[in-house]
Steps between C-alpha positions, in 0.01 A plus 500: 500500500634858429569716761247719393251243519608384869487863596142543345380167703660558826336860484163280452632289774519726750211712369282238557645452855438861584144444335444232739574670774338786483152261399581324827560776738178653366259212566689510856396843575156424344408159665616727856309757382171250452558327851459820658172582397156409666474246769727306366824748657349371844541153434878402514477145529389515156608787356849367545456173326358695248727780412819163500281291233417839277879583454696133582523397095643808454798476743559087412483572132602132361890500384576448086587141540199384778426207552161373405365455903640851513278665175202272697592665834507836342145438321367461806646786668377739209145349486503577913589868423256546248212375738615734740542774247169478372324421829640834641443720180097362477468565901712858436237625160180350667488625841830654583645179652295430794447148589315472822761147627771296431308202374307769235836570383618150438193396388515739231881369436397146428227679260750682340789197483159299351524678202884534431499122556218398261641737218852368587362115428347572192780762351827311642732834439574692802492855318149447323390385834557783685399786169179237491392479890582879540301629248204238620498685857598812391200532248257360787651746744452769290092405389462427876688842593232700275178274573579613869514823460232515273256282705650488803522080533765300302483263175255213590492188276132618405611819358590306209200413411404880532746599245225664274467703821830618590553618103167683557535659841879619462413731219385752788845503675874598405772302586747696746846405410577505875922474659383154593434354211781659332762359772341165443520443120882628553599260773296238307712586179847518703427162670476353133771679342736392785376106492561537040837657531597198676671294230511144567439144386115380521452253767504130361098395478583220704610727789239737425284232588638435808496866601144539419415181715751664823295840452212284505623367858559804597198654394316238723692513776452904510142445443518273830649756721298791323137321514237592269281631707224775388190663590273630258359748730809726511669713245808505292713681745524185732617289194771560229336603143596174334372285775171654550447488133584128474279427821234669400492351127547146711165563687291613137309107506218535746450178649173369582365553883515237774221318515410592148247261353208452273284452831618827703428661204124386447451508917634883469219618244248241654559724828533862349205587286442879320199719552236584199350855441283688300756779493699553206640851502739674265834433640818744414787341633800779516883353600715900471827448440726573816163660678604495859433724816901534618376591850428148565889491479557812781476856539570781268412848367374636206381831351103364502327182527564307140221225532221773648226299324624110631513627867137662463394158372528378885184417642286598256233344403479155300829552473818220660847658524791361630895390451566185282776305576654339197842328381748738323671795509604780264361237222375126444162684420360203352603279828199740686328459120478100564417516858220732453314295150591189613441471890821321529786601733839539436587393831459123334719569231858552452702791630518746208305314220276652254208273451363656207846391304535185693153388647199581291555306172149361469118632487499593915116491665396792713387870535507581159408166337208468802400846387466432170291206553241778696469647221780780488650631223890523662736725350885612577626825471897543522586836359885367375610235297332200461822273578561600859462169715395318255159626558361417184546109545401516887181726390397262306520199680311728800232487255506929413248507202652878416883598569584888387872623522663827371360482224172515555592903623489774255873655401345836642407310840630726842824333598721593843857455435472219195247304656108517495344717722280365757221744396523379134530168591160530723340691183558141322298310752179804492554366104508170607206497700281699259587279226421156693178321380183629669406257808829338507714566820857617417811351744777698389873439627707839434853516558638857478859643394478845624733464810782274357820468625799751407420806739763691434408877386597585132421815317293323226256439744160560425321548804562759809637359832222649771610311766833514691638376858551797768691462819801307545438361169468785275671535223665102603335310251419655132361090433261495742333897447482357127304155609285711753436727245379206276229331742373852583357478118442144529270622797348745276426275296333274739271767566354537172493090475277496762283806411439323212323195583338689791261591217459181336171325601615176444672318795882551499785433685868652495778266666813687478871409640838576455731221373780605741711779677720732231875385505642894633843537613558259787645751695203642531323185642745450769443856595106401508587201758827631627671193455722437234412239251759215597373563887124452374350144615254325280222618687577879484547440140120468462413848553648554130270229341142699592332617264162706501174372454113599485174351365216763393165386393201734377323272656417415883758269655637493891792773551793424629886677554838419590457167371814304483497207249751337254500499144401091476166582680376796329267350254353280744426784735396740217236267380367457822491868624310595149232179551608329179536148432832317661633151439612234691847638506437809559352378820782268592722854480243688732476236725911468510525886571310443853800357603782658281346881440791531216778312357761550234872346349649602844265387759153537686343680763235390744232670574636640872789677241737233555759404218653228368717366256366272250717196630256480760166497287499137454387462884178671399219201350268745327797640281628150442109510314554842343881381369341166329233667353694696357799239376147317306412889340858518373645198441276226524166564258436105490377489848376883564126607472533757292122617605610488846700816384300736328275715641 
């Protein structure tokens, strides 16, 4: 070789060596930069063993002439640091790093390693491994990262089947480009750039093999130690992102009751049996977007009184207010959707599923099916796209003869930010109900878009903001003047709902409910309960899943206020407060809430105010009745009645 050409390669030489080094010292600083944020900066006897597997391949880099044990030894030390890489940059993006214990964290490890190890078995090469496994996390960091800010819960196996959602739902936000996420695609790249500059022979398959096999050892032996433990009933922040993901997708199959049989079924209905009436009023049923009274939540100040018209609905007359209790937060509006059309509870279903993807694949009996078998004409009005939910499908197979969508709205119809006004969208149901075949009751199920997610103030705004916090909040919270702001015209509108059918002669009743609480700057909720959101039990927790309710009727039925029911019972009570027909199911749930008053994904309260977690609700016979009842309405349409059902 020419001196020339020695020169050139021992400059490359020892470039590459000062390359190196600088890659290596950098993912130092960064993996101590990671282990000091959140929780996990608290926890040394894991933050240690973590921060020596993230940098350990790249101090025992494998010499030029290694043996082949030592390129399997050093496969297994770089598929340990990527684990522990990408378990700390997920935990870092999603929620700052805070993992509430030390088995959280090494559950979420054995996650992590999970992945790195499968790709590693099926792709053999040590680099593609790692460029393969990161980019699996780091995309699913990154979704789960935005879905929680967005929504406020994280990446469920169900939101899958809600893709047609997401696509429809995020064209109302912007994506920040936050520091976070920044830091996290750079580590992410460093990590892989460091792993492909190192320039080595491929690990023989055979040893390969037996590499996979010791990680798979390993992997067992950690899961051992670390357990695999869960409960449903409490949040991401007690469980790495990866883990709770993975337990939650293990727990999608609902399995069938004990006791479950062909007999309990038929000795269930034989015992629970509806009532028939003459009555067969209109009935508008309303679910508003994000409609909820905050003060259920605590105390705070504003400029004027933004639901004037819902508070003077209290105790008036043939007229039921009161707080509804239901399953999600800041979104999942069709998990309070189900519940409410279907008389089924979440509560019997898995943590974070979406039944109307997952659950209702077939014709389902009950409220609107047993309506339209009265005689109803049953319409749906959803003033957005048809493909949220997968309402069309689930419609259907409720037995809706009608379903209108945006669409059906003029392009000159009054809209509040980009969405449908609730004013306009009432307008449509006056059309509605004009329109409807004379003599022919009308049950109409209206879900509104007016108060939709993604409060924060923007100049293209087309409404004014009338309402804003005073006191110590003033000028605190721009999100939640701009939400208040909103259900002060969604109370407006409410007004001039129910002046309208005060004038109809025919009988008609309004049954109207918010889907769930608005997702506002968390901050602000931990000011409402002055705890912060880590420190928050279960229990506390459920003050941000009410929701308000009322039922009006032009016609005489009892009064009644402060009623406090959950979202599973609200037909059932509904039909009974107005005098209209119920079925044997809706009695089962009426009879069940004398003993549990209200229930939900979390847990149950008795009727002294007691709570519970759902692990408990087992104990209780007359639920173990309500859960197999509904297992046969879902899942089992060989042995359910489907008369016993409908109404």
């Amino acid at each position: 070789m020419r001196p020339k050409c020695k020169e050139q390669a021992k400059g490359r030489i020892i470039l590459g060596h000062i390359v190196n080094t600088v890659l290596a010292v950098l993912l130092i600083y960064a993996a101590v930069y990671l282990l000091c944020k959140g929780t996990i900066f608290y926890r040394p006897e894991s933050q240690k063993p973590l921060g020596v597997l993230a940098v350990l391949p790249l101090l025992l880099r494998p010499r030029r002439r290694a043996t082949v044990f030592e390129l399997a030894v050093h496969d297994v030390l770089v598929l340990l640091a990527a684990s522990s890489f990408a378990l700390l940059l997920t935990e870092y993006v999603v929620k700052g790093g805070i993992l509430v214990g030390n088995t959280a964290i090494w559950q979420g490890y054995l996650a992590h390693a999970a992945v790195f190890g499968l790709v590693y078995v099926f792709v053999g090469n040590i680099r593609w491994t790692t460029n393969i496994g990161m980019g699996l996390t780091l995309l699913y960091a990154l979704i789960d990262h935005y879905v929680t800010v967005f929504r406020g819960t994280p990446v469920l196996l169900s939101d899958i089947f809600a893709i047609g959602t997401a696509k429809n739902v995020a064209a109302n936000y912007s994506v920040p480009m936050e520091l976070s996420v920044l830091q996290t695609v750079g580590i992410a790249v460093l990590f892989c750039v460091a792993v492909w500059r190192m320039r080595r022979v491929a690990t023989p398959r055979r040893w390969q093999f037996i590499t996979a096999s010791l990680l798979l050892c390993c992997w067992l032996y950690g899961l051992q130690l670390a357990g695999s433990s869960f409960g449903f009933w409490q949040g991401n922040l007690e469980y790495s992102e990866w883990y709770y993901f993975c337990r939650t997708a293990g727990n999608a199959i609902v399995e069938q009751p004990a006791g479950y049989s062909a007999e309990a079924l038929t000795q269930i209905t034989e015992e629970y049996d509806g009532v028939q009436e003459e009555i067969r009023p209109n009935i508008i049923m309303i679910m508003n977007e994000s409609f909820a009274d905050l003060h259920d939540v605590g105390e705070f100040e504003t400029n004027e009184d933004y639901l004037p018209f819902l508070h003077s609905l209290k105790g008036q007359e043939n007229t039921i207010t009161g707080d509804l209790l239901v399953s999600v937060f800041g979104g999942g509006t069709a998990a309070t959707e189900f519940e409410v059309l279907t008389g089924d509870t979440m509560a019997f279903l898995p943590y974070g599923c979406s039944p109307y993807q997952m659950y209702v694949k077939r014709a389902t009996p009950g409220l609107v099916s047993g309506l339209s078998e009265q005689g109803y004409q049953t319409v749906s009005l959803h003033p957005y796209r048809a493909t949220s939910w997968n309402r069309q499908q689930v419609y259907e197979r409720f037995g809706f003869d009608t379903q209108l969508y945006e669409d059906a709205f003029g392009a000159d119809a009054e809209r509040v930010r980009s969405f449908i006004s609730d004013s306009e969208d009432y307008r449509k149901i006056f059309e509605v109900f004009e329109s409807k075949q004379p003599d022919t009751p009308l049950f109409l199920f209206n879900v509104t878009t007016q108060n939709h997610g993604g409060y924060v103030p923007n100049e293209s705004d087309n409404f004014e903001q009338t309402i804003h916090l005073t006191g110590e909040y003033a000028g605190k919270y721009p999100e939640v003047d701009e939400y208040l702001s909103l259900v002060k015209r969604s109370d407006a509108a409410i007004e001039e709902l129910i002046a309208y059918f005060s004038a109809v002669d025919e009988p008609t009743a309004i049954i109207f409910f918010g889907d769930h609480q608005p997702n506002l700057p968390s901050a602000f909720y931990e000011e409402l309960m002055e705890t912060p959101n880590e420190e928050q039990s279960t229990e506390e927790k459920q003050k941000k899943k009410l929701a308000s309710f009322f039922i009006w009727a032009n016609y005489d039925i009892e009064e009644q206020q402060d009623v406090q029911i959950s979202a599973n019972y609200l037909t059932a009570f509904a039909l009974d407060a107005l005098g209209c027909t119920t079925s044997g199911y809706d009695a089962l749930r009426l009879a069940a809430r004398e003993q549990i008053p209200r229930i939900n994904n979390a847990g149950y309260y008795l009727p002294d105010g007691s709570w519970f977690a759902m692990e408990n609700v087992e104990s209780d016979t007359l639920l173990a009745d309500y859960q197999m009842a509904q297992y046969a309405h879902l899942f089992d349409e060989k042995k359910r009645d489907d008369a016993w059902y409908e109404p």
